[in-house]
């Protein structure tokens, strides 16, 4: 599973042949619960682990998506598919997987916004969310949250997919590492420029944390880890300690010097952890991450992430027993969000993905029949 020999003159890339890598769903579970800990249990634990959870998602997305794009580009170069079909296939996947549940949640959140934020609906925030540019507005223009909420992170990924999907499918496979490294370098330059342009350290950090250019660097870093990392003793030894270090600093707070040009250091730790999991699929750590309840929560983590801020007893118009039991309230809200995500996956998301697959199958069979007819 470590090396993929495609029988082509292009360099070998250590990408998985299968669609699923053991342990990665468990990492998704860790990521979403770091976010939930910050948003739902802040009153009890007073931790700011949300950014660390999102960072995990970004680096993991880069590892997986750039792996896929690299494999498909090699298929193009070997003449087994075309650029046009791969571009359509890639963006169809993103639309069918991300958009339905995103816009459904966005609509519900917008309807409940006045109650959630205890103020009138801020139309510019919701327009920005609908266009996947919420992070651009709050990170570069407004320099304040307003009502963008958690949707900013989905916007970052959609923006990255838009340019990286095209760039990596159009560029030859040997150039993929250079493209990712260019995105990382630009992210560092953007972070340095931000600290120079914005005099307030707090606002500068806010812009770096939410800005597109800096977050593109995190996603690209995951891609570099997928493209160039190899199985070695160092990665094997440090995977578990690095994961513990990441969790520890996520809970107690990252050192204040990890900002500006050094903002990528936590993401480097994540990239090493992901490489270690990928190259060592039979370790005890992977077995823990593959424990069915943990793995399942990772599978539905996108829904949990979107739902956890709108499943609120505060939205009820009547007082509840939970009003004076904050920790129990947060726990129940989290469990309800998980239940809603499970229902969404089973009865909303999966049927949409099945429809996509069936549609492609019918299209493939129609094209095959047409090809046979032409040959006759």
XYZ file of C-alpha atoms in Angstrom:
376
model
C 0.000 0.000 0.000
C 3.002 2.261 0.321
C 4.018 2.539 -3.320
C 1.849 2.742 -6.371
C 3.444 1.442 -9.527
C 1.445 2.686 -12.466
C 3.857 1.361 -15.059
C 4.551 4.814 -16.466
C 7.714 6.906 -16.903
C 6.382 9.448 -14.411
C 7.837 9.324 -10.891
C 6.265 6.906 -8.475
C 4.022 8.573 -5.926
C 3.328 6.853 -2.590
C -0.437 7.062 -2.890
C -3.007 4.557 -1.763
C -4.642 2.348 -4.373
C -7.836 2.115 -2.347
C -10.166 5.025 -1.683
C -10.061 4.554 2.060
C -7.010 4.795 4.305
C -7.340 3.158 7.702
C -7.129 5.601 10.594
C -8.116 8.731 8.701
C -11.770 8.573 9.729
C -10.525 8.442 13.326
C -8.498 11.599 12.698
C -11.664 13.254 11.414
C -13.382 12.294 14.661
C -10.581 13.902 16.665
C -10.803 17.036 14.524
C -14.540 17.513 14.902
C -14.437 16.963 18.657
C -11.680 19.523 19.079
C -14.051 21.954 17.377
C -17.020 20.875 19.504
C -14.956 21.163 22.680
C -14.264 24.804 21.870
C -17.799 25.678 20.769
C -20.019 23.621 23.082
C -17.946 23.181 26.241
C -16.042 26.479 26.383
C -17.892 27.498 29.535
C -16.574 24.422 31.323
C -13.058 23.901 29.961
C -12.222 27.344 28.546
C -10.174 25.940 25.646
C -9.669 27.363 22.169
C -9.188 24.055 20.364
C -11.478 24.907 17.447
C -8.663 26.199 15.260
C -6.652 23.036 15.863
C -9.612 20.917 14.795
C -10.080 22.892 11.581
C -6.334 22.689 10.905
C -6.560 18.899 11.136
C -9.376 18.930 8.580
C -7.410 21.168 6.215
C -4.195 19.141 6.228
C -6.116 15.872 5.935
C -8.158 17.247 3.025
C -4.954 18.236 1.263
C -3.440 14.802 1.818
C -6.451 13.034 0.322
C -7.600 15.426 -2.413
C -4.145 16.108 -3.822
C -3.486 12.354 -3.777
C -6.604 11.859 -5.880
C -5.659 14.628 -8.302
C -2.136 13.233 -8.671
C -3.466 9.760 -9.469
C -5.952 11.096 -11.995
C -3.305 13.220 -13.696
C -1.131 10.133 -14.131
C -4.117 8.343 -15.646
C -4.436 11.248 -18.097
C -0.756 11.003 -19.002
C -1.103 7.266 -19.595
C -3.940 7.907 -22.033
C -6.594 6.128 -19.972
C -8.773 9.215 -19.522
C -9.022 12.852 -20.626
C -8.500 16.198 -18.922
C -12.085 17.264 -19.631
C -13.648 14.146 -18.133
C -11.410 14.309 -15.050
C -12.193 17.986 -14.414
C -15.922 17.265 -14.676
C -15.569 14.185 -12.459
C -13.584 16.055 -9.791
C -15.935 19.009 -9.483
C -19.018 16.785 -9.613
C -17.640 14.892 -6.629
C -17.128 18.081 -4.668
C -20.579 19.448 -5.532
C -22.489 16.257 -4.717
C -20.583 15.664 -1.474
C -20.378 19.199 -0.078
C -23.141 21.388 -1.448
C -26.466 19.672 -0.511
C -25.902 19.410 3.235
C -24.003 22.706 3.274
C -26.796 24.757 1.741
C -29.465 22.946 3.755
C -27.610 23.813 6.967
C -26.930 27.336 5.731
C -30.646 27.914 5.151
C -31.613 26.637 8.601
C -28.844 28.661 10.234
C -29.893 31.811 8.400
C -33.496 31.370 9.529
C -32.323 30.936 13.114
C -29.614 33.613 12.932
C -31.433 36.309 14.880
C -31.863 33.888 17.771
C -28.388 32.356 17.509
C -26.608 35.715 17.440
C -29.186 37.666 19.476
C -29.211 40.405 16.847
C -30.814 41.119 13.447
C -29.719 39.029 10.455
C -26.538 40.392 8.887
C -27.297 39.909 5.178
C -23.700 40.455 3.930
C -22.479 37.597 6.123
C -25.010 35.153 4.725
C -24.421 36.252 1.138
C -20.713 35.652 1.705
C -21.424 32.195 3.108
C -23.629 31.350 0.123
C -20.772 32.320 -2.211
C -18.135 30.467 -0.130
C -16.231 33.700 0.555
C -17.104 34.237 4.216
C -13.506 33.782 5.322
C -12.311 36.338 2.764
C -14.694 38.952 4.122
C -13.953 38.380 7.815
C -10.238 37.686 7.373
C -9.276 40.419 4.927
C -12.017 43.064 4.830
C -14.192 43.193 7.960
C -11.642 41.820 10.440
C -14.486 40.708 12.686
C -16.685 37.596 12.849
C -20.111 39.139 12.264
C -22.374 36.159 11.373
C -20.130 34.034 9.171
C -19.802 31.321 11.823
C -18.312 27.914 11.041
C -19.093 28.180 7.323
C -15.834 30.026 6.720
C -13.812 26.800 6.712
C -15.960 25.156 4.023
C -15.390 28.275 1.938
C -11.618 27.888 2.258
C -11.751 24.309 0.997
C -14.069 25.171 -1.893
C -11.762 27.992 -2.964
C -8.762 25.652 -2.811
C -10.513 22.954 -4.837
C -11.420 25.509 -7.498
C -7.867 26.521 -8.366
C -5.947 23.417 -7.269
C -8.298 21.045 -9.057
C -7.649 22.828 -12.332
C -3.938 23.422 -11.733
C -3.076 19.845 -10.775
C -5.136 18.209 -13.500
C -3.706 20.519 -16.175
C -0.076 20.394 -14.983
C 2.153 17.373 -15.555
C 2.481 15.102 -12.523
C 6.185 15.891 -11.860
C 5.151 19.530 -11.285
C 2.591 18.795 -8.577
C 5.049 19.019 -5.708
C 6.317 22.354 -7.021
C 2.762 23.710 -7.233
C 2.053 22.679 -3.639
C 5.361 24.090 -2.424
C 4.545 27.325 -4.220
C 1.244 27.532 -2.330
C 3.079 26.925 0.955
C 5.676 29.588 0.187
C 2.958 32.059 -0.771
C 1.165 31.266 2.505
C 4.293 32.119 4.506
C 4.780 35.341 2.552
C 1.100 36.236 3.087
C 1.433 35.618 6.833
C 4.529 37.820 7.042
C 2.842 40.543 5.013
C -0.228 40.394 7.243
C 1.815 41.030 10.383
C 3.393 44.025 8.628
C 0.174 45.499 7.182
C -2.045 45.001 10.246
C -0.427 46.662 13.285
C -2.620 44.938 15.861
C -1.101 41.504 16.684
C -4.542 40.197 17.638
C -6.143 41.262 14.362
C -3.129 40.070 12.372
C -3.447 36.621 13.913
C -7.189 36.693 13.210
C -6.500 37.429 9.542
C -3.823 34.730 9.296
C -6.086 32.149 10.925
C -9.000 32.791 8.572
C -7.329 34.087 5.404
C -7.478 32.048 2.213
C -3.801 32.298 1.283
C -2.500 31.068 4.628
C -5.013 28.227 4.815
C -4.226 27.192 1.249
C -0.701 26.612 2.547
C -2.007 24.205 5.192
C -3.975 22.209 2.629
C -1.024 22.167 0.227
C 1.212 20.963 3.055
C -0.997 17.903 3.382
C -0.576 17.362 -0.340
C 3.204 17.531 -0.106
C 3.115 14.957 2.685
C 1.111 12.639 0.427
C 3.345 13.164 -2.596
C 6.849 12.979 -1.147
C 6.769 11.187 2.198
C 8.170 7.668 2.383
C 8.026 4.982 5.019
C 10.951 5.397 7.407
C 11.859 4.761 11.034
C 11.637 8.416 12.061
C 8.015 8.766 10.946
C 7.190 5.428 12.519
C 8.644 6.462 15.887
C 7.229 9.986 16.085
C 3.671 9.483 14.787
C 2.050 8.752 18.140
C 4.160 11.229 20.189
C 3.476 13.963 17.615
C -0.260 13.265 17.804
C -0.159 13.522 21.597
C 1.798 16.779 21.351
C -0.764 18.152 18.925
C -3.676 17.234 21.185
C -1.911 18.642 24.255
C -1.172 22.026 22.691
C -4.671 22.120 21.199
C -6.035 21.945 24.732
C -3.601 24.211 26.584
C -2.953 26.631 23.728
C -0.162 26.902 21.186
C 2.927 28.982 22.043
C 2.425 32.625 21.157
C 5.541 32.612 18.964
C 3.848 30.230 16.511
C 2.413 33.066 14.471
C 3.482 35.111 11.489
C 5.841 33.042 9.317
C 5.778 30.219 11.912
C 2.012 29.651 11.799
C 2.522 26.460 9.770
C 4.411 24.565 12.489
C 1.288 22.877 13.940
C 0.302 21.850 10.410
C 3.744 20.291 9.897
C 3.080 18.163 12.994
C -0.237 17.069 11.477
C 1.428 16.243 8.149
C 3.968 14.006 9.918
C 1.181 12.249 11.831
C -0.829 11.615 8.650
C 2.245 10.303 6.851
C 2.973 7.960 9.741
C -0.574 6.612 9.775
C -0.597 6.149 6.009
C 2.734 4.336 5.876
C 2.073 2.160 8.942
C -1.436 0.779 8.632
C -1.035 -2.027 11.168
C -0.015 -0.077 14.275
C -1.878 0.059 17.579
C -2.695 3.708 16.907
C -4.443 2.819 13.655
C -6.355 0.045 15.391
C -7.598 2.553 17.977
C -8.599 5.025 15.286
C -10.349 2.206 13.414
C -12.482 1.225 16.406
C -15.973 1.175 14.803
C -17.573 3.944 16.925
C -14.592 6.252 16.338
C -14.396 5.420 12.646
C -18.146 5.923 12.163
C -18.097 9.343 13.794
C -15.350 10.295 11.361
C -17.497 9.157 8.456
C -20.315 11.499 9.506
C -18.005 14.237 10.830
C -18.951 16.719 8.095
C -22.553 16.631 9.259
C -21.539 16.828 12.916
C -19.388 19.859 12.141
C -22.196 21.663 10.340
C -24.937 20.774 12.810
C -23.224 21.252 16.157
C -23.735 25.024 16.257
C -27.451 24.976 15.340
C -28.570 22.161 17.641
C -29.211 24.488 20.566
C -31.781 24.451 23.344
C -31.455 28.238 23.257
C -33.461 28.181 20.024
C -36.500 26.878 21.905
C -38.983 29.548 22.851
C -39.591 28.038 26.285
C -37.311 27.635 29.352
C -35.828 24.175 29.866
C -34.194 22.290 32.700
C -30.921 22.515 30.763
C -30.758 26.285 31.180
C -29.179 25.850 34.625
C -27.084 22.774 33.757
C -24.652 24.058 31.156
C -22.342 21.045 30.897
C -25.181 18.529 30.633
C -26.839 20.827 28.141
C -23.711 20.908 25.967
C -23.377 17.126 26.155
C -26.984 16.528 25.125
C -26.714 19.087 22.316
C -23.603 17.306 21.061
C -25.324 13.917 21.157
C -28.317 15.344 19.300
C -26.001 16.817 16.660
C -24.363 13.404 16.234
C -27.796 11.759 15.906
C -28.885 14.328 13.347
C -25.656 13.820 11.402
C -26.220 10.049 11.395
C -29.744 10.524 10.022
C -28.488 13.015 7.461
C -25.801 10.609 6.276
C -28.181 7.677 5.988
C -31.214 9.372 4.482
C -29.906 12.515 2.787
C -26.198 12.414 1.934
C -25.831 8.748 0.957
C -28.893 8.764 -1.340
C -27.486 11.827 -3.119
C -24.119 10.120 -3.589
C -25.872 6.950 -4.779
C -27.817 9.036 -7.291
C -24.520 10.495 -8.525
C -23.023 7.038 -8.968
C -26.104 5.658 -10.714
C -26.189 8.681 -12.996
C -22.574 8.096 -13.950
C -23.217 4.414 -14.546
C -26.125 5.170 -16.885
C -24.029 7.751 -18.710
C -21.152 5.287 -19.072
C -23.440 2.557 -20.402
C -25.030 4.985 -22.859
C -21.630 6.094 -24.138
C -20.502 2.473 -24.430
C -23.615 1.533 -26.369
C -23.148 4.520 -28.647
C -19.503 3.570 -29.242
C -20.451 0.000 -30.156
C -23.178 1.268 -32.512
C -20.720 3.584 -34.300
C -18.199 0.758 -34.754
C -20.876 -1.460 -36.286
